[in-house]
Amino acid sequence: MKKIALITGITGQDGSYLAELLLNKGYVVHGVKRRSSMFNTQRIDHIFENLKLQNKRFFLHFGDLIDSSNIIRLISEIRPNEIYNLAAMSHVKVSFEIPEYVANTDAIGTLRILEAIRILGLEKKTRIYQASTSELYGNNMQIPLNEESQFYPNSPYAVAKLYSYWIMINYRKAYNIFAANGILFNHESPRRGETFVTRKITIGIAKILYGLNDKLYLGNLDAVRDWGHAKDYVDAMWRILQHKNPQDWVIATGLSYSIREFLIACLKKVGLILGFRGKGLNEIGYVISSKNENYKHLVGKEIINVSEKYFRPSDVNKLVGDASKARQKLDWKPKSSFDDLVEEMITHDMQMIEKKYFKK
Ligand code: NAP
Ligand code: GDD
């Protein structure tokens, strides 16, 4: 019998990579997509359009984590062996604007799925993975952070995710459900949403290099993140649900870089050396030199500005994880390096901008 998986958030970055991974492993994959006035399935269209998979091993259903009856109906019809709850309003800054919606989706949404498993009597059949996050740690400075580190959530997003983290553990203990949290540190890819900082940078730089924009405006350049590749992280999700018992796991690279360092690394890939001068809102990033003839005209130009608009009411300054437990017990380690990630993202976005604006 093929294993059946249900992925909430299948249209997102992680959902799309996870669907590919599970299909390659022979799973039947069901995904929940939201109704939208525009197409929102770009990341998974290549899977759905594969006629060998469409409605044979790959199924999409309309749904929403704020709709209990929909969740119960889908789970009762699909009767999945594994649920990956990846659906969330995942943008930390936006969570300050719509905190109540975020609590409803990112916190109570998880409870709705757990309740559905219980109401339908699927406690023994269905394993569930919850997309927990390094944001739970907030500004805990006892770095590197592991499964024992304390949580200090610092945004409506993180507080909602903290509820989900604990309700998973509660249902594991109370009802013996295989409910596991993956505490994932930041992971990126060419499929990353365009308003998260790495993707905003790779697209912004591509536009400057193609002469479409003069500058890129960013917020807190001092923030430090432990960035991995989403492809490696969805593999960890799968391993977490194959483990002999449900536990909570930190997934991270253990290495960290500031936003400034990410910018420098991207520009280096295209032959430019970036320097910074000034402080705070007056800090400026400018091109010191270019090895690439095509970009000589940018030497001396100010291409990075800081704008108050992109700061958060409260930010998380530094996140670095210690994934020793996953290395030892799940045999998981990241395959992509920071350098590979930067290369893949900037190359992808240079090609994307060229195709969009310059190729007929
Ligand atoms: P993403 O690209 O923003 O994808 C989020 C997905 O959730 C999208 O498919 C979105 O649908 C869906 N969604 C949002 N609200 C929903 C609702 N009310 N009902 C049903 N679906 C809803 O996020 P991601 O980067 O793939 O992250 C996946 C999960 O991991 C999220 O829960 C995120 O919070 C968590 N996480 C991410 C990271 C990271 O660095 N990427 C790290 C730790 C944890 P639409 O496409 O229609 O918007
Ligand atoms: N988005 C954004 N845009 N962030 C900026 C900008 C900007 O213009 N300028 C500076 N930053 C800083 C933010 O203040 C933050 O400190 C850091 O860059 C990373 O921001 P994001 O890329 O938006 O990600 P995040 O770390 O807040 O959240 C992501 O990772 C979490 C795991 O730690 C999201 O994927 C969350 O869903 C996830 O849980």
Coordinates of N, CA, C and O in Angstrom, one line a residue, residues 9 11 28 42 67 71 86 95 102 118 131 145-146 173 177 202 238 248 262 266 271 285 327:
G9 N -0.6 24.1 3.1 CA 0.4 25.0 2.7 C 1.2 24.5 1.5 O 2.4 24.8 1.3
T11 N 1.0 25.2 -1.6 CA 1.3 26.2 -2.6 C 2.5 27.0 -2.1 O 3.0 27.9 -2.9
V28 N 1.2 8.9 -2.2 CA 0.1 9.6 -2.8 C 0.0 10.9 -2.0 O 0.0 10.9 -0.8
Q42 N 1.6 28.5 -8.7 CA 2.8 28.5 -9.6 C 3.8 27.6 -9.2 O 4.5 27.0 -10.0
D67 N -11.2 27.0 8.7 CA -12.5 26.4 8.4 C -12.5 24.9 9.0 O -12.1 24.0 8.3
I71 N -11.7 21.1 7.2 CA -10.5 20.3 7.6 C -11.0 18.9 8.0 O -10.4 17.9 7.6
L86 N 2.0 22.8 7.1 CA 2.9 23.8 6.7 C 2.1 25.1 6.5 O 2.8 26.2 6.3
S95 N 2.7 40.0 10.5 CA 1.9 39.5 11.6 C 1.6 40.6 12.6 O 0.7 40.5 13.4
V102 N -3.6 35.9 12.3 CA -2.4 35.0 12.5 C -2.7 34.0 13.6 O -2.3 32.9 13.5
R118 N -8.5 13.5 16.3 CA -9.1 12.8 17.5 C -10.6 12.5 17.2 O -11.1 11.4 17.4
A131 N 5.0 22.7 11.5 CA 6.0 23.6 11.1 C 6.3 24.7 12.2 O 5.8 25.8 12.2
L145 N 21.2 27.7 19.6 CA 19.9 27.3 20.2 C 19.6 25.8 19.9 O 19.7 25.4 18.8
N146 N 19.2 25.1 20.9 CA 18.8 23.7 20.7 C 17.4 23.4 21.3 O 16.7 24.3 21.7
K173 N 0.9 13.8 24.4 CA 0.8 13.2 25.7 C -0.6 12.7 26.1 O -0.8 11.7 26.6
I177 N -1.1 10.7 20.2 CA -1.0 11.0 18.8 C 0.5 11.2 18.4 O 1.2 11.8 19.2
T202 N 17.9 39.2 -3.7 CA 18.3 38.6 -5.0 C 17.6 39.2 -6.2 O 18.1 39.5 -7.2
W238 N 10.4 15.0 6.6 CA 10.0 13.6 6.3 C 10.7 12.7 7.4 O 10.0 11.8 7.9
D248 N 10.6 16.5 19.3 CA 10.7 17.9 18.7 C 12.2 18.0 18.3 O 13.1 17.6 19.1
F262 N 24.9 38.8 3.6 CA 24.1 38.2 2.5 C 24.2 39.1 1.2 O 24.5 38.6 0.1
C266 N 26.0 38.1 -2.4 CA 25.3 38.1 -3.6 C 26.0 38.9 -4.7 O 26.2 38.5 -5.8
G271 N 30.5 39.6 -9.4 CA 31.8 40.3 -9.7 C 31.9 41.7 -9.1 O 32.8 42.5 -9.4
G285 N 24.9 51.4 1.1 CA 25.8 50.3 0.5 C 26.1 50.8 -0.9 O 25.3 51.3 -1.7
R327 N 21.2 15.4 13.6 CA 22.3 14.8 12.9 C 22.5 13.4 13.5 O 22.7 12.4 12.7

